[in-house]
Coordinates of C-alpha atoms in Angstrom, one line a residue:
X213 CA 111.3 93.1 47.8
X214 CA 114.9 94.0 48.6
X215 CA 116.2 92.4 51.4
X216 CA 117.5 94.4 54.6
X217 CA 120.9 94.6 56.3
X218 CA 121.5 92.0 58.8
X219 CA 123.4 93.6 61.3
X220 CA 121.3 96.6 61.3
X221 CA 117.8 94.3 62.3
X222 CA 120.3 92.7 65.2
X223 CA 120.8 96.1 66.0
X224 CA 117.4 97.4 66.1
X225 CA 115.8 94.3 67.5
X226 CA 118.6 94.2 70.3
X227 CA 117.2 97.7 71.0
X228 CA 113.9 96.6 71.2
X229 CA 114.4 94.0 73.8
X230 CA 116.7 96.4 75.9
X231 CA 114.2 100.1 75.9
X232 CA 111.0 98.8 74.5
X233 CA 110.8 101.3 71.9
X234 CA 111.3 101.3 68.1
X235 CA 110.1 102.2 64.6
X236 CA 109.8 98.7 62.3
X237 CA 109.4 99.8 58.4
X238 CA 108.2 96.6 56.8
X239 CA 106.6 96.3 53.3
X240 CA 106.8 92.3 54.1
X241 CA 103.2 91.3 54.6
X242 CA 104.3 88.3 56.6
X243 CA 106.8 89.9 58.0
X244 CA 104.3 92.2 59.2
X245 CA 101.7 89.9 60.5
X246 CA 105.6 88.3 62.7
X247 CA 105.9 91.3 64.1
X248 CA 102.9 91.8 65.5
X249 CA 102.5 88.6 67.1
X250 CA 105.8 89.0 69.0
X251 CA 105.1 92.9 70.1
X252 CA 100.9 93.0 70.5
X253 CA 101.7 96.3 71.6
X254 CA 103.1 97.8 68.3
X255 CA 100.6 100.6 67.2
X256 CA 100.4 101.0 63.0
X257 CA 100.8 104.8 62.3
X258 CA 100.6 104.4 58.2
X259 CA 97.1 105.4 57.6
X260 CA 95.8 108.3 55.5
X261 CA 95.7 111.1 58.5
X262 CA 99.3 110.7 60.2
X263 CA 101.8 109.0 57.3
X264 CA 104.8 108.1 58.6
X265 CA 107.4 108.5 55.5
X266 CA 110.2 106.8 56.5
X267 CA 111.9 105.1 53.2
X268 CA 109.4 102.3 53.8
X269 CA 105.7 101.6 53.0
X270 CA 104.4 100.4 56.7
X271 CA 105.5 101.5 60.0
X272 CA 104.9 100.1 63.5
X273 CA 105.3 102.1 66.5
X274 CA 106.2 100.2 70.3
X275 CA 105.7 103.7 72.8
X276 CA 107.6 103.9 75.9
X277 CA 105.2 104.9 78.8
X278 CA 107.9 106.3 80.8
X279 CA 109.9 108.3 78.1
X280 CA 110.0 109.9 74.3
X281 CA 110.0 107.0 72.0
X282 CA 113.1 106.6 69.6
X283 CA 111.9 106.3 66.2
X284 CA 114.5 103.9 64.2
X285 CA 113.7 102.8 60.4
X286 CA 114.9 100.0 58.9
X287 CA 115.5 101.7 54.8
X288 CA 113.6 99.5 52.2
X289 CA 116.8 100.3 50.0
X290 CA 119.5 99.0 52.1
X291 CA 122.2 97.3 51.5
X292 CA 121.6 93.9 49.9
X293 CA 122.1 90.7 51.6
X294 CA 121.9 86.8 51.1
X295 CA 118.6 87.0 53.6
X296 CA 115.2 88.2 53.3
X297 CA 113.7 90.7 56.2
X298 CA 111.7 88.1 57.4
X299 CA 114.4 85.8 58.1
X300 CA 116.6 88.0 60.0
X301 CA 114.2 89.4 62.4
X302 CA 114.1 86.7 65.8
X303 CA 111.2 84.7 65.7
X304 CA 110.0 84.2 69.0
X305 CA 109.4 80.4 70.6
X306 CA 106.0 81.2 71.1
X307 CA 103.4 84.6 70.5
X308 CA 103.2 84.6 74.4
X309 CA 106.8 84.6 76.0
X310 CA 106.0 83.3 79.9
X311 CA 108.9 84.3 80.8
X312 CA 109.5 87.8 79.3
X313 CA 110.6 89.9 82.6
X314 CA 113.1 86.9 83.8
X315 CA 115.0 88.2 80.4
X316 CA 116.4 91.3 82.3
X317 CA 118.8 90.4 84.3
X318 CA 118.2 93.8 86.2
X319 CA 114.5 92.0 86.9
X320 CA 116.4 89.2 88.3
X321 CA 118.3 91.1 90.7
X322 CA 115.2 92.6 92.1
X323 CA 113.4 89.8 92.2
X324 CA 116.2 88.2 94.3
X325 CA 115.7 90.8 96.5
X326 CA 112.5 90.5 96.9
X327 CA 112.4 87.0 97.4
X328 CA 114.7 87.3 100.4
X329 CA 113.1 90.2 101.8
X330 CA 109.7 88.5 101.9
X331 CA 111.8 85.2 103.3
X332 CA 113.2 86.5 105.9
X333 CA 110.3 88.8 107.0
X334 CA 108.3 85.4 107.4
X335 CA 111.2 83.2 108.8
X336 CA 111.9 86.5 111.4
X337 CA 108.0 86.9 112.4
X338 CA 107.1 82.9 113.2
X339 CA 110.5 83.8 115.7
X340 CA 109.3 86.9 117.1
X341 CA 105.6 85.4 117.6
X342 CA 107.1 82.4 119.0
X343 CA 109.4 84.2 121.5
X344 CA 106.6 86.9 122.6
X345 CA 104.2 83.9 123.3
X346 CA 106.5 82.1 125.2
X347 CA 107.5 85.0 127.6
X348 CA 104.1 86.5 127.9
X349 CA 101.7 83.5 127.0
X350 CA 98.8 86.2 126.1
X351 CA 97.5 87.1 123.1
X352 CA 97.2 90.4 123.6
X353 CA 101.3 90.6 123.3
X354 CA 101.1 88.8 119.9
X355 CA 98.3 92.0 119.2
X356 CA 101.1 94.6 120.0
X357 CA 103.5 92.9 117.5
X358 CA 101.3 93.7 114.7
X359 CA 100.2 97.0 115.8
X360 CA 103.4 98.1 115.8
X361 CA 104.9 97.5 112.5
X362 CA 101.0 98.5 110.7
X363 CA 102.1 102.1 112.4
X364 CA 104.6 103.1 111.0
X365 CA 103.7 101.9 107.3
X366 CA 100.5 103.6 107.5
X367 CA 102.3 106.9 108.5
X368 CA 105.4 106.8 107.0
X369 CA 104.0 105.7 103.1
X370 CA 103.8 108.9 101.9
X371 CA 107.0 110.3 103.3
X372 CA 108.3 107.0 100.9
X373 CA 106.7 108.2 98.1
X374 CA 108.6 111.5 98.2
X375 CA 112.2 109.7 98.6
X376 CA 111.2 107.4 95.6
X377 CA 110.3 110.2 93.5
X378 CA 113.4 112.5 95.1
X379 CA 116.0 110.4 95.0
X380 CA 117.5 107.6 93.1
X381 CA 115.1 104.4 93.9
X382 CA 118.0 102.2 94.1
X383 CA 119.9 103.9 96.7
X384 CA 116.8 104.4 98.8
X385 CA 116.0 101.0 98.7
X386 CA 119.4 99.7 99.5
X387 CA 119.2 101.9 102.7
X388 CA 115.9 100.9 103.9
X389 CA 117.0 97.4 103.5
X390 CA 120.0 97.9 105.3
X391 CA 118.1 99.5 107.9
X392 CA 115.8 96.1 108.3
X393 CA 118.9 94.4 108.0
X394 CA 120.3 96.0 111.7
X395 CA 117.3 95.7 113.2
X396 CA 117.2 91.9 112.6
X397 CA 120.5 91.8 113.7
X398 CA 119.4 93.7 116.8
X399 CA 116.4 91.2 117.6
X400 CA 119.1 88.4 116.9
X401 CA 121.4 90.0 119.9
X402 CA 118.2 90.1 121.9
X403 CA 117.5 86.1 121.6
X404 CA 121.2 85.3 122.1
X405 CA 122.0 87.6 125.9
X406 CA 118.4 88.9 126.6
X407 CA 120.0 89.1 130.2
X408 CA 121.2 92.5 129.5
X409 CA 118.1 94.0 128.9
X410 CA 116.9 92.8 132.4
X411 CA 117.2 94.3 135.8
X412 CA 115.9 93.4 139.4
X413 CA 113.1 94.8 138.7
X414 CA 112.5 95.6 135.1
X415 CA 112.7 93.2 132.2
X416 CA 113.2 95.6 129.1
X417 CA 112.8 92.6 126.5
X418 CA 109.6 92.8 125.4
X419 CA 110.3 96.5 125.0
X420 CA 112.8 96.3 123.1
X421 CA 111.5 93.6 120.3
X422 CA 108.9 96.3 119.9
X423 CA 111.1 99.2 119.0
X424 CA 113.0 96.7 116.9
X425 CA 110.1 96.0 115.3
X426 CA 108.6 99.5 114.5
X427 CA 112.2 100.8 113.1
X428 CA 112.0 97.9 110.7
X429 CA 108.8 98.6 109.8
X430 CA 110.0 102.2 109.2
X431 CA 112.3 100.6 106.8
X432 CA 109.7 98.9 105.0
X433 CA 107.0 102.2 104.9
X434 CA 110.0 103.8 103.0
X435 CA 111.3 101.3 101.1
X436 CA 108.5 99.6 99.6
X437 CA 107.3 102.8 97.4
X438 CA 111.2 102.4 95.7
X439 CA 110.7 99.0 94.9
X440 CA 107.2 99.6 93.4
X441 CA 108.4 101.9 91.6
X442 CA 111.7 100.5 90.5
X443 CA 110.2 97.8 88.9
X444 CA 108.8 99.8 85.1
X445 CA 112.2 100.8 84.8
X446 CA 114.1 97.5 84.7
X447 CA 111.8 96.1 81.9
X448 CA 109.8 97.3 78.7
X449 CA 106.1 98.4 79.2
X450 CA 105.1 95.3 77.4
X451 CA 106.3 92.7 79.8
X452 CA 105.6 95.2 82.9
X453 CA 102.5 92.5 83.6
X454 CA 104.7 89.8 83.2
X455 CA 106.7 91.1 85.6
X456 CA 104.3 92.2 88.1
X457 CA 102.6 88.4 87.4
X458 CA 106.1 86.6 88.7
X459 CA 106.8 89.0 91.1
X460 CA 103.1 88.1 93.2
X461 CA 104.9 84.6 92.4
X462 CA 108.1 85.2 94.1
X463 CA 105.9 86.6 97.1
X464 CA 103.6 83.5 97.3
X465 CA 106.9 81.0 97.1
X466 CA 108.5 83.3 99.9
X467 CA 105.7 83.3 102.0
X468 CA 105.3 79.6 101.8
X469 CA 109.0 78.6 102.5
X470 CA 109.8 81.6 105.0
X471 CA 107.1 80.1 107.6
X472 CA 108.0 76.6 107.0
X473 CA 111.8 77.5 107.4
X474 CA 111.1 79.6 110.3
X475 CA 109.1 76.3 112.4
X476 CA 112.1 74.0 111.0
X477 CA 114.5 75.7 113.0
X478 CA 112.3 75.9 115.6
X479 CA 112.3 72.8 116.2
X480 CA 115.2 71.9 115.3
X481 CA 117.1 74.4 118.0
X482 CA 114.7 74.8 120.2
X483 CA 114.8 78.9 120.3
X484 CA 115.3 81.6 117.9
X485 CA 118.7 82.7 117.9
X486 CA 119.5 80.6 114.6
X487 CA 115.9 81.8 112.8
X488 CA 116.8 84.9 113.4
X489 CA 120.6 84.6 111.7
X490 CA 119.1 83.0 109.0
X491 CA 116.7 86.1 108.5
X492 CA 119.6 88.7 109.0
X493 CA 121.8 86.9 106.4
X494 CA 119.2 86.9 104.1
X495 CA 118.3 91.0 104.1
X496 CA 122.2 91.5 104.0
X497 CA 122.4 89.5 100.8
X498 CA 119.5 91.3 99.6
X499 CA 120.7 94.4 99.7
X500 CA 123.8 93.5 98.2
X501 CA 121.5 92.4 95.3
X502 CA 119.8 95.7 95.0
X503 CA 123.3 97.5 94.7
X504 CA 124.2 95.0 91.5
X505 CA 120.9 96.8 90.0
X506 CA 121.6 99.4 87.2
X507 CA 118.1 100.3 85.6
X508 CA 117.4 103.2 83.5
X509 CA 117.4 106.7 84.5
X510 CA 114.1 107.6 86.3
X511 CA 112.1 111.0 85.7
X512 CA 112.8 112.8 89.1
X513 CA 110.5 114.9 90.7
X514 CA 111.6 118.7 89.9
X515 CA 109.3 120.9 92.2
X516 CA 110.6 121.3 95.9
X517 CA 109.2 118.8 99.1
X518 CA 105.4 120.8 99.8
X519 CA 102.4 119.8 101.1
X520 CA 101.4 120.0 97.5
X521 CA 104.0 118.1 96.3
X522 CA 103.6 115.4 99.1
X523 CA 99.6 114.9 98.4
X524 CA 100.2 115.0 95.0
X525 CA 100.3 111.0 94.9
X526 CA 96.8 111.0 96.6
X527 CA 95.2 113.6 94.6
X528 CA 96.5 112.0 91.6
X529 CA 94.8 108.5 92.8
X530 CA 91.3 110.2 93.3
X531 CA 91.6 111.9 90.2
X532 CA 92.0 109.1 88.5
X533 CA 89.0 107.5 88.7
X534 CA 89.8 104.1 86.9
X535 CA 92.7 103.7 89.7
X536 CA 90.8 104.8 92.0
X537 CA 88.0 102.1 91.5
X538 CA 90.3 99.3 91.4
X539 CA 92.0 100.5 95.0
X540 CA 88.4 100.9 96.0
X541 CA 87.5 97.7 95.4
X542 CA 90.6 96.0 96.8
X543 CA 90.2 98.0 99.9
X544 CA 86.8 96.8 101.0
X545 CA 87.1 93.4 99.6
X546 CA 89.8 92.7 101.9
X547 CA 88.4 94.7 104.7
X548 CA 85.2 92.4 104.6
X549 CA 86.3 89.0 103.0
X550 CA 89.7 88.2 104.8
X551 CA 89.5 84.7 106.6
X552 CA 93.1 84.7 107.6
X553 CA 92.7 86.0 110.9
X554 CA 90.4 84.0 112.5
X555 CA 92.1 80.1 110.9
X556 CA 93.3 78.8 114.2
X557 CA 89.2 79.1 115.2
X558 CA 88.3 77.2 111.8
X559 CA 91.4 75.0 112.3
X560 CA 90.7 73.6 115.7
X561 CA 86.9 74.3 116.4
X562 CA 85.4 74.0 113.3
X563 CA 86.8 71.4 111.0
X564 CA 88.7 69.8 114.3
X565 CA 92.4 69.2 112.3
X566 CA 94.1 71.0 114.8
X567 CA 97.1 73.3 114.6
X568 CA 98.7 71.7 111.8
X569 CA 95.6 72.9 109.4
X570 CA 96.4 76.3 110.5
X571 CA 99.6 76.3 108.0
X572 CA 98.2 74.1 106.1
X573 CA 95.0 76.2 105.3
X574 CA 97.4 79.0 104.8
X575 CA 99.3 77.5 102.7
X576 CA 96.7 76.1 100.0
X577 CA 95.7 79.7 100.0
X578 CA 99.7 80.8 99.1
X579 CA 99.3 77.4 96.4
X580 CA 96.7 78.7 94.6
X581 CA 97.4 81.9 94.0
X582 CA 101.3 80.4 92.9
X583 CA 99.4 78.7 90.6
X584 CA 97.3 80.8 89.0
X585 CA 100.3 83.2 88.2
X586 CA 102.2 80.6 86.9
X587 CA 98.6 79.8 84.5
X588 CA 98.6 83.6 83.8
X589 CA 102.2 84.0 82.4
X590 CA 101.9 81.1 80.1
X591 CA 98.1 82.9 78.3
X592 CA 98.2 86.0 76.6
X593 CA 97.2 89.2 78.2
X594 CA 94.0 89.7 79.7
X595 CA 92.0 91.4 76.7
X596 CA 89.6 92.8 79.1
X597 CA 91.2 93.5 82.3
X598 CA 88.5 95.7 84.4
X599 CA 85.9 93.0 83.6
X600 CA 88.3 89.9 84.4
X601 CA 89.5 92.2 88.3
X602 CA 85.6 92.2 88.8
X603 CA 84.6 88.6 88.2
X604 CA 87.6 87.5 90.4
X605 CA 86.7 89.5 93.6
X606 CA 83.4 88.0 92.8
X607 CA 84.6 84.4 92.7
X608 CA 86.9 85.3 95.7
X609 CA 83.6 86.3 97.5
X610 CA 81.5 83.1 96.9
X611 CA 84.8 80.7 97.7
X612 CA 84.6 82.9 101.0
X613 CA 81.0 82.4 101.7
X614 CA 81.5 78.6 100.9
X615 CA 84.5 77.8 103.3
X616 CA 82.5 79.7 105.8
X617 CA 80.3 77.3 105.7
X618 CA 82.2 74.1 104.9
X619 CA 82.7 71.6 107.8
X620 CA 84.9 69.1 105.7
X621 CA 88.4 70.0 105.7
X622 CA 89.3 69.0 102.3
X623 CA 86.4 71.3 100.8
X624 CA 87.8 74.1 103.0
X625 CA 91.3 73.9 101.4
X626 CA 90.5 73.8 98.4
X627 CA 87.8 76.8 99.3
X628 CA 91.8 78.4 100.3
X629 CA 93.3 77.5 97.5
X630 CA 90.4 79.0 95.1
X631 CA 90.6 82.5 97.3
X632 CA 94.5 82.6 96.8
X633 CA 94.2 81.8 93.0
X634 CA 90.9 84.5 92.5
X635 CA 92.9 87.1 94.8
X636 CA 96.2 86.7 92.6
X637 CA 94.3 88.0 89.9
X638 CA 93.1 90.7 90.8
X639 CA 96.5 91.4 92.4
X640 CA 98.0 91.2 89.0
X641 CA 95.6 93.5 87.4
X642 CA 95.4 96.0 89.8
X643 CA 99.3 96.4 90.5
X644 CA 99.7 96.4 86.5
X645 CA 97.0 99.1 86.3
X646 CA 98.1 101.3 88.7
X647 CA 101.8 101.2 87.3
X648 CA 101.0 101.6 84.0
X649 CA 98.5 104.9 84.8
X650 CA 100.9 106.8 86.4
X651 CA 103.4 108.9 85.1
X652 CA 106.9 107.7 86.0
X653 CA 107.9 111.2 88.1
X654 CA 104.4 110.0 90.1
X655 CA 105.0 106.3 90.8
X656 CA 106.7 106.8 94.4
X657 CA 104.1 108.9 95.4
X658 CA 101.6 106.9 94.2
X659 CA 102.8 103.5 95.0
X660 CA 103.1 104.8 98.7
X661 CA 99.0 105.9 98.3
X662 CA 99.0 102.6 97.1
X663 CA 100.8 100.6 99.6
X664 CA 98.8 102.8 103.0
X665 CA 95.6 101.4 101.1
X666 CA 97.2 97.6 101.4
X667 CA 97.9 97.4 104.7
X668 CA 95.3 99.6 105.7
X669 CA 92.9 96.8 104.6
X670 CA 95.0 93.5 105.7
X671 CA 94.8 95.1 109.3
X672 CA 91.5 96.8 109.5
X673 CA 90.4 93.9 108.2
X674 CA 91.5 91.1 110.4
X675 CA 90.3 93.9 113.3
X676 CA 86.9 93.3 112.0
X677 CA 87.1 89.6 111.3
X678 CA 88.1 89.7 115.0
X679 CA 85.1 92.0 116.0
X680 CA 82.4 90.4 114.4
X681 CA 83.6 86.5 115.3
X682 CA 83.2 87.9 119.1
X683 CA 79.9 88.9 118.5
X684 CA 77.8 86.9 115.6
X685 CA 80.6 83.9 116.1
X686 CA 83.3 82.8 113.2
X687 CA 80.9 81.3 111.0
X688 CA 78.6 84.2 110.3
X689 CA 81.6 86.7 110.2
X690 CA 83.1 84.7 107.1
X691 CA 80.2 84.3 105.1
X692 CA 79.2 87.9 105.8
X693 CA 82.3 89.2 104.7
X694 CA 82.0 86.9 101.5
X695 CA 78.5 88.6 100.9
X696 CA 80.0 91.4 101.4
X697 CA 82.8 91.2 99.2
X698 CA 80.0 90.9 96.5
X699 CA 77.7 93.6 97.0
X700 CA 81.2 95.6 97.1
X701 CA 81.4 94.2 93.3
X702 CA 77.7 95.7 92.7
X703 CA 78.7 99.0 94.4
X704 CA 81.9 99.4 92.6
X705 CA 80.9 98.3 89.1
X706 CA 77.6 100.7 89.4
X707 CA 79.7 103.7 90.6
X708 CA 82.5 103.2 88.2
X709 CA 81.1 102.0 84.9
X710 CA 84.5 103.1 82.9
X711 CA 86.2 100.0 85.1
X712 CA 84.5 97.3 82.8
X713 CA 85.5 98.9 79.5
X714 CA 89.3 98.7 80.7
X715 CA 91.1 96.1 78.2
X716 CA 94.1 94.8 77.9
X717 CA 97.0 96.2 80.3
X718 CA 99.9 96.9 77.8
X719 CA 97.3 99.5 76.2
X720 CA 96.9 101.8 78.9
X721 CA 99.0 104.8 78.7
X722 CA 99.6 107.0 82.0
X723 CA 96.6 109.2 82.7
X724 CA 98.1 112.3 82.1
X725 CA 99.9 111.6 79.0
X726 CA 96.9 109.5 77.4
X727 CA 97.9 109.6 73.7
X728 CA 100.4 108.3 72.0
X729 CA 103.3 110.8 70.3
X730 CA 103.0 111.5 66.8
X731 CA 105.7 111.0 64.6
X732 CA 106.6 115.1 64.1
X733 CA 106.7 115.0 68.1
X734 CA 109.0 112.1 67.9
X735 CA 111.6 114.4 66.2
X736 CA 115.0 112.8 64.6
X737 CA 116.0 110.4 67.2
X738 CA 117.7 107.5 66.2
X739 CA 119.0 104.4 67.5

């Protein structure tokens, strides 16, 4: 076989990594059987019905989901060389690179950002719940605080969608980042001279932590659609689950230090002002990460802003009915199963550890599923992903029903840590699943449906966590919600039967562009 120009495989492989898309002509059988190790995704197009005559006898296709794929060939005849084919292609470390998406350094940036979004969220809430308990000393003031930042996200979503779709996702992210940005610098001026938002006989604090706290929330409703959205276009479809895998990671890791920073300082300083400068540096650093992001260019929505236009990310969810199964069964999972709400009950007057378990419960529950993303990155992909979302709600339900009824602390956190490891997976699956079926013009609109579901559940669901401990007691509202959880399993898996035949991730191809482009449709690009 005659050997293939070096600098033209650097070329096309450098490609590869960069824009996931490329045309390998090999008539190396083990060259062959290399390359398809290192891209499972690669599709043969050489059979009898659709040859692909490229100068070579074998052809392997990687599609881009988000764009026309660029067909490059590698000629059988080219110039001669001192190496083989097969020795000039990269050879990866392993078949399964864990660490795929940390590769893009535009990844990293968002990631970064991320990380210090979800930081100081956490570090800024312990602050805010610590300072409203303090001047109130009701729980009822600690209700408002949640009430309202859900608001606004559940309203405001959609409107998201439409700016991600719109506009570029960058810039929209930047600014609602920004946004969050001053109003943590406004709650910080609040801690430091709360005197000037008091008179003789009004006290305007409280008041004004609220505001504060609904125009950062407004911030998030329209920026987290962007950032959902961003994410396809900063790596190739085949390590979009790797990505979405480390990026439940960084959330887990921030969530675990953001609280644990937050307290430190705490107690440390004895009030909030320097929890809250910690939080506002951290968002002003993260937006200056988003700025560093380039990305590829993003498909932007062409019609004009209509009702149509702005319920097309909804209609699109209950059209598609494998999405729509796996927001389904998220939704009422979490609605019934959620035992966060009611720890500080399980923490002091059940398993009698005090308010020390409460964290630590919590953060068993942030270990496991760290963990179990961390197992997932280092295995190959999930060959049959709508089975493996279905068994780990189940398993999520029966560790549910079992720390409902444990009475030995130990048994309960690891109970924690099995619900944060079963939940992270079907996290992963469904995030991967519902980026990868939607066209990339769609994904703000879309992601927004997506993200009104998410919070929708966490709050409706610690409201009837809440509800039912009042009446049946804590014990009975856990395990219910665990059997619950189940029978939502039953329900889900009876009603949409296509969800167990989904398999692996990297094969799904948006819903309305299901098929992959033929190699006349490809036309005469080249690298």
């Amino acid at each position: 076989m005659p050997p293939v120009k070096r600098p033209r495989l650097a070329r096309l492989d450098n490609h590869l990594r960069k824009h996931g898309v490329a045309v390998y002509g090999i008539v190396h059988g083990r060259t062959r059987r290399r390359l398809r190790q290192q891209y499972p995704e690669a599709l043969p197009v050489g059979n009898s019905r659709q040859r692909c005559r490229l100068n070579s006898d074998f052809c392997m296709v990687l599609s881009d989901r988000t764009a026309a794929a660029t067909i490059t060939a590698l000629r059988s005849d080219a110039a001669m060389t001192d190496q083989p084919a097969s020795s000039t292609i990269s050879q990866p470390t392993s078949a399964v690179d864990p660490y795929a998406a940390w590769r893009s350094r535009d990844y990293r940036l968002l990631a970064a950002s991320w990380f210090l979004l979800v930081f100081s969220r956490e570090v800024e809430r312990v602050a805010v719940l610590v300072y409203v308990y303090a001047a109130t000393g009701t729980p009822l003031a600690l209700g408002w605080v949640g009430l309202v930042q859900a608001v606004p996200v559940i309203l405001l979503s959609i409107a998201g969608g439409q700016l991600a779709d719109r506009y570029d996702r960058c810039k929209v992210l930047a600014a609602t980042l920004a946004l969050s940005t001053l109003t943590t610098a406004g709650l910080l001026l609040v801690s430091l001279r709360p005197e000037l938002l008091r008179t003789a006989q009004t006290d305007y604090t409280l008041v004004s932590i609220y505001a504060l706290l609904g125009l950062g929330a407004v911030g998030q409703a329209l920026g987290s659609p962007a950032r959902a959205a961003l994410l396809p276009l900063l790596v190739p479809p085949h390590c979009l689950s790797n990505a979405v895998a480390w990026n439940s990671t960084v959330f887990r890791v921030a969530s675990m230090l953001g609280p644990a920073m937050g307290g430190l300082l705490l107690g440390v300083q004895r009030n909030t002002a320097a929890a809250l400068a910690v939080a506002c540096v951290s968002r002003a650093v993260a937006v200056l990460a988003v700025l560093a992001i380039s990305g590829r260019p993003q498909q932007r929505q062409s019609e004009g802003v209509t009702w149509a236009s702005v319920l097309a990310g909804l209609q699109f969810v209950l059209k598609t009915q494998t999405m729509l199964a796996a927001i389904t069964l998220d939704l009422f999972a979490v609605l019934l199963g959620g035992a966060t709400y009611l720890m500080p009950i399980f923490a002091n007057d059940i398993l009698g550890v005090g308010d020390w378990g409460v964290g630590a419960l919590l953060s068993c529950e942030a270990l496991g599923a760290v963990c179990m993303t961390l197992i997932i990155a280092h295995l190959p992909p999930i060959r049959r992903a709508g089975k493996a979302l279905l068994w780990s709600v189940t398993a999520f339900g029966v560790a549910t029903i079992v720390f409902g009824l444990s009475r030995n602390f130990w048994l309960s956190a690891t109970m924690m840590f099995l619900i944060g490891a079963f939940d992270n997976i079907s996290v992963i699956v469904r995030h991967t699943l519902v980026q990868m079926l939607t066209p990339d013009h769609m994904r703000g609109r879309v992601s927004a449906v997506h993200n009104v579901f998410i919070v929708a559940s966490n709050d409706l669901g610690g409201l009837e966590s809440g509800v039912t401990a009042r009446l049946f007691g804590p014990v009975v509202s856990v395990v219910g919600g665990g059997i619950g959880t189940i029978l939502v399993v039953l329900a889900v898996a009876r009603r949409w039967p296509q969800l167990l035949r989904v398999g692996r991730l990297q094969d799904i191809r948006p819903a309305d562009d299901a098929r992959l482009p033929g190699p006349m449709e490809l036309g005469q690009q080249t690298l």
